């Protein structure tokens, strides 16, 4: 089919192809933005969990007793602290008498867990050695 010489428009096929390309491009862009928002929310949750775990580790032996315990931070985050005596023989020279030491090392593990969706449970675990004085 020949077009008239003064015809200055687009055919229906050209318009449909342009809309198809536009819709595919917008779909990909929306998916990229949704993934970015999801990753931002995950990073925020992990950051909050790490800050809470660090805070819990710092409180053991100061405001929290030196014992295993657990609790909830709010409706999403739960925490658990595990305190176990650390075998001092693994870090000292075998000839050093351990009876004269005035401290006891403990391994302290802080775990903060939360639900990130319908079936996704996530957690952050931090551990450290804490040296506490021996009570006479």
PDB file of C-alpha atoms in Angstrom:
ATOM      1  CA  UNK A   1       0.000   0.000   0.000  1.00  0.00           C
ATOM      2  CA  UNK A   2       1.422   3.315  -1.025  1.00  0.00           C
ATOM      3  CA  UNK A   3       1.207   6.279   1.239  1.00  0.00           C
ATOM      4  CA  UNK A   4       0.321   9.665  -0.074  1.00  0.00           C
ATOM      5  CA  UNK A   5       3.260  12.028  -0.416  1.00  0.00           C
ATOM      6  CA  UNK A   6       1.900  14.392   2.223  1.00  0.00           C
ATOM      7  CA  UNK A   7       1.344  11.629   4.833  1.00  0.00           C
ATOM      8  CA  UNK A   8       3.241  12.445   8.055  1.00  0.00           C
ATOM      9  CA  UNK A   9       2.203   9.921  10.688  1.00  0.00           C
ATOM     10  CA  UNK A  10       2.916   6.507  12.140  1.00  0.00           C
ATOM     11  CA  UNK A  11       1.262   3.288  11.122  1.00  0.00           C
ATOM     12  CA  UNK A  12      -0.652   1.228  13.653  1.00  0.00           C
ATOM     13  CA  UNK A  13       2.089  -1.412  13.604  1.00  0.00           C
ATOM     14  CA  UNK A  14       4.768   1.168  14.449  1.00  0.00           C
ATOM     15  CA  UNK A  15       2.693   2.463  17.367  1.00  0.00           C
ATOM     16  CA  UNK A  16       2.112  -1.080  18.697  1.00  0.00           C
ATOM     17  CA  UNK A  17       5.821  -1.915  18.510  1.00  0.00           C
ATOM     18  CA  UNK A  18       6.692   1.335  20.309  1.00  0.00           C
ATOM     19  CA  UNK A  19       4.195   0.566  23.098  1.00  0.00           C
ATOM     20  CA  UNK A  20       5.528  -2.992  23.429  1.00  0.00           C
ATOM     21  CA  UNK A  21       9.095  -1.711  23.795  1.00  0.00           C
ATOM     22  CA  UNK A  22       7.954   0.944  26.277  1.00  0.00           C
ATOM     23  CA  UNK A  23       6.035  -1.566  28.404  1.00  0.00           C
ATOM     24  CA  UNK A  24       8.978  -3.995  28.510  1.00  0.00           C
ATOM     25  CA  UNK A  25      11.340  -1.197  29.502  1.00  0.00           C
ATOM     26  CA  UNK A  26       9.012   0.053  32.238  1.00  0.00           C
ATOM     27  CA  UNK A  27       8.540  -3.486  33.548  1.00  0.00           C
ATOM     28  CA  UNK A  28      12.288  -3.993  33.846  1.00  0.00           C
ATOM     29  CA  UNK A  29      12.757  -0.600  35.520  1.00  0.00           C
ATOM     30  CA  UNK A  30      10.008  -1.290  38.056  1.00  0.00           C
ATOM     31  CA  UNK A  31      11.561  -4.646  38.883  1.00  0.00           C
ATOM     32  CA  UNK A  32      14.964  -3.002  39.401  1.00  0.00           C
ATOM     33  CA  UNK A  33      13.438  -0.417  41.751  1.00  0.00           C
ATOM     34  CA  UNK A  34      11.518  -3.094  43.677  1.00  0.00           C
ATOM     35  CA  UNK A  35      14.700  -5.139  44.115  1.00  0.00           C
ATOM     36  CA  UNK A  36      16.538  -2.044  45.326  1.00  0.00           C
ATOM     37  CA  UNK A  37      13.831  -1.297  47.895  1.00  0.00           C
ATOM     38  CA  UNK A  38      13.859  -4.900  49.114  1.00  0.00           C
ATOM     39  CA  UNK A  39      17.649  -4.841  49.467  1.00  0.00           C
ATOM     40  CA  UNK A  40      17.446  -1.557  51.368  1.00  0.00           C
ATOM     41  CA  UNK A  41      14.928  -3.036  53.805  1.00  0.00           C
ATOM     42  CA  UNK A  42      17.127  -6.128  54.292  1.00  0.00           C
ATOM     43  CA  UNK A  43      20.193  -3.958  54.913  1.00  0.00           C
ATOM     44  CA  UNK A  44      18.252  -1.912  57.471  1.00  0.00           C
ATOM     45  CA  UNK A  45      17.177  -5.087  59.290  1.00  0.00           C
ATOM     46  CA  UNK A  46      20.727  -6.476  59.319  1.00  0.00           C
ATOM     47  CA  UNK A  47      22.132  -3.165  60.559  1.00  0.00           C
ATOM     48  CA  UNK A  48      19.607  -3.016  63.376  1.00  0.00           C
ATOM     49  CA  UNK A  49      20.278  -6.648  64.319  1.00  0.00           C
ATOM     50  CA  UNK A  50      24.064  -6.128  64.390  1.00  0.00           C
ATOM     51  CA  UNK A  51      23.684  -3.010  66.545  1.00  0.00           C
ATOM     52  CA  UNK A  52      21.449  -4.893  68.982  1.00  0.00           C
ATOM     53  CA  UNK A  53      23.841  -7.869  69.125  1.00  0.00           C
ATOM     54  CA  UNK A  54      26.811  -5.564  69.790  1.00  0.00           C
ATOM     55  CA  UNK A  55      24.827  -3.819  72.519  1.00  0.00           C
ATOM     56  CA  UNK A  56      23.925  -7.136  74.135  1.00  0.00           C
ATOM     57  CA  UNK A  57      27.560  -8.289  74.074  1.00  0.00           C
ATOM     58  CA  UNK A  58      28.625  -5.052  75.731  1.00  0.00           C
ATOM     59  CA  UNK A  59      26.021  -5.433  78.505  1.00  0.00           C
ATOM     60  CA  UNK A  60      27.028  -8.949  79.600  1.00  0.00           C
ATOM     61  CA  UNK A  61      28.726  -8.709  82.967  1.00  0.00           C
ATOM     62  CA  UNK A  62      27.700  -5.074  83.394  1.00  0.00           C
ATOM     63  CA  UNK A  63      23.909  -4.745  83.274  1.00  0.00           C
ATOM     64  CA  UNK A  64      23.126  -8.308  82.231  1.00  0.00           C
ATOM     65  CA  UNK A  65      24.136 -11.239  84.429  1.00  0.00           C
ATOM     66  CA  UNK A  66      26.804 -13.630  83.161  1.00  0.00           C
ATOM     67  CA  UNK A  67      24.411 -16.390  82.170  1.00  0.00           C
ATOM     68  CA  UNK A  68      22.573 -17.647  79.127  1.00  0.00           C
ATOM     69  CA  UNK A  69      19.300 -15.830  78.531  1.00  0.00           C
ATOM     70  CA  UNK A  70      16.899 -14.724  75.834  1.00  0.00           C
ATOM     71  CA  UNK A  71      14.231 -12.148  75.160  1.00  0.00           C
ATOM     72  CA  UNK A  72      12.444 -10.005  72.594  1.00  0.00           C
ATOM     73  CA  UNK A  73      13.317  -6.539  71.380  1.00  0.00           C
ATOM     74  CA  UNK A  74       9.951  -5.874  69.773  1.00  0.00           C
ATOM     75  CA  UNK A  75       7.401  -7.843  67.783  1.00  0.00           C
ATOM     76  CA  UNK A  76       9.973  -8.730  65.078  1.00  0.00           C
ATOM     77  CA  UNK A  77      13.370  -9.201  66.744  1.00  0.00           C
ATOM     78  CA  UNK A  78      14.285 -11.890  69.272  1.00  0.00           C
ATOM     79  CA  UNK A  79      17.646 -12.269  70.975  1.00  0.00           C
ATOM     80  CA  UNK A  80      19.538 -15.026  72.737  1.00  0.00           C
ATOM     81  CA  UNK A  81      22.775 -14.834  74.684  1.00  0.00           C
ATOM     82  CA  UNK A  82      24.760 -17.984  75.360  1.00  0.00           C
ATOM     83  CA  UNK A  83      27.523 -17.792  77.964  1.00  0.00           C
ATOM     84  CA  UNK A  84      29.888 -20.730  78.359  1.00  0.00           C
ATOM     85  CA  UNK A  85      33.162 -20.991  80.266  1.00  0.00           C
ATOM     86  CA  UNK A  86      36.111 -20.885  77.907  1.00  0.00           C
ATOM     87  CA  UNK A  87      38.878 -23.439  78.523  1.00  0.00           C
ATOM     88  CA  UNK A  88      41.782 -21.255  79.616  1.00  0.00           C
ATOM     89  CA  UNK A  89      44.256 -24.012  78.804  1.00  0.00           C
ATOM     90  CA  UNK A  90      43.775 -23.362  75.081  1.00  0.00           C
ATOM     91  CA  UNK A  91      45.221 -19.850  75.302  1.00  0.00           C
ATOM     92  CA  UNK A  92      47.844 -20.207  78.043  1.00  0.00           C
ATOM     93  CA  UNK A  93      51.214 -21.850  78.145  1.00  0.00           C
ATOM     94  CA  UNK A  94      50.767 -25.407  79.503  1.00  0.00           C
ATOM     95  CA  UNK A  95      53.240 -24.673  82.295  1.00  0.00           C
ATOM     96  CA  UNK A  96      51.270 -21.697  83.652  1.00  0.00           C
ATOM     97  CA  UNK A  97      49.386 -22.576  86.836  1.00  0.00           C
ATOM     98  CA  UNK A  98      45.720 -21.708  86.315  1.00  0.00           C
ATOM     99  CA  UNK A  99      44.899 -21.685  90.027  1.00  0.00           C
ATOM    100  CA  UNK A 100      46.628 -18.329  90.544  1.00  0.00           C
ATOM    101  CA  UNK A 101      44.648 -16.517  87.856  1.00  0.00           C
ATOM    102  CA  UNK A 102      42.221 -13.907  89.097  1.00  0.00           C
ATOM    103  CA  UNK A 103      39.953 -14.005  86.084  1.00  0.00           C
ATOM    104  CA  UNK A 104      37.719 -16.438  84.243  1.00  0.00           C
ATOM    105  CA  UNK A 105      37.268 -16.278  80.465  1.00  0.00           C
ATOM    106  CA  UNK A 106      33.788 -16.790  79.034  1.00  0.00           C
ATOM    107  CA  UNK A 107      32.700 -17.235  75.459  1.00  0.00           C
ATOM    108  CA  UNK A 108      29.688 -15.003  74.901  1.00  0.00           C
ATOM    109  CA  UNK A 109      27.511 -15.534  71.824  1.00  0.00           C
ATOM    110  CA  UNK A 110      24.747 -13.057  70.978  1.00  0.00           C
ATOM    111  CA  UNK A 111      22.211 -14.044  68.332  1.00  0.00           C
ATOM    112  CA  UNK A 112      19.504 -11.705  67.076  1.00  0.00           C
ATOM    113  CA  UNK A 113      16.889 -13.257  64.793  1.00  0.00           C
ATOM    114  CA  UNK A 114      13.861 -11.921  62.959  1.00  0.00           C
ATOM    115  CA  UNK A 115      11.332 -12.887  60.325  1.00  0.00           C
ATOM    116  CA  UNK A 116      11.892 -11.216  56.963  1.00  0.00           C
ATOM    117  CA  UNK A 117       8.787 -12.548  55.299  1.00  0.00           C
ATOM    118  CA  UNK A 118       6.333 -15.387  55.304  1.00  0.00           C
ATOM    119  CA  UNK A 119       8.966 -18.123  55.399  1.00  0.00           C
ATOM    120  CA  UNK A 120      12.303 -16.327  55.669  1.00  0.00           C
ATOM    121  CA  UNK A 121      13.925 -16.415  59.086  1.00  0.00           C
ATOM    122  CA  UNK A 122      17.143 -14.429  59.313  1.00  0.00           C
ATOM    123  CA  UNK A 123      19.674 -14.042  62.084  1.00  0.00           C
ATOM    124  CA  UNK A 124      22.927 -12.353  63.026  1.00  0.00           C
ATOM    125  CA  UNK A 125      25.365 -14.041  65.400  1.00  0.00           C
ATOM    126  CA  UNK A 126      28.283 -12.290  67.086  1.00  0.00           C
ATOM    127  CA  UNK A 127      30.640 -13.866  69.569  1.00  0.00           C
ATOM    128  CA  UNK A 128      33.454 -12.700  71.775  1.00  0.00           C
ATOM    129  CA  UNK A 129      35.562 -13.700  74.737  1.00  0.00           C
ATOM    130  CA  UNK A 130      34.845 -11.850  77.943  1.00  0.00           C
ATOM    131  CA  UNK A 131      37.226 -11.944  80.883  1.00  0.00           C
ATOM    132  CA  UNK A 132      35.569 -11.515  84.263  1.00  0.00           C
ATOM    133  CA  UNK A 133      37.187 -11.415  87.684  1.00  0.00           C
ATOM    134  CA  UNK A 134      36.963 -14.500  89.872  1.00  0.00           C
ATOM    135  CA  UNK A 135      34.800 -13.895  92.905  1.00  0.00           C
ATOM    136  CA  UNK A 136      36.629 -14.816  96.145  1.00  0.00           C
TER     137      UNK A 136
END
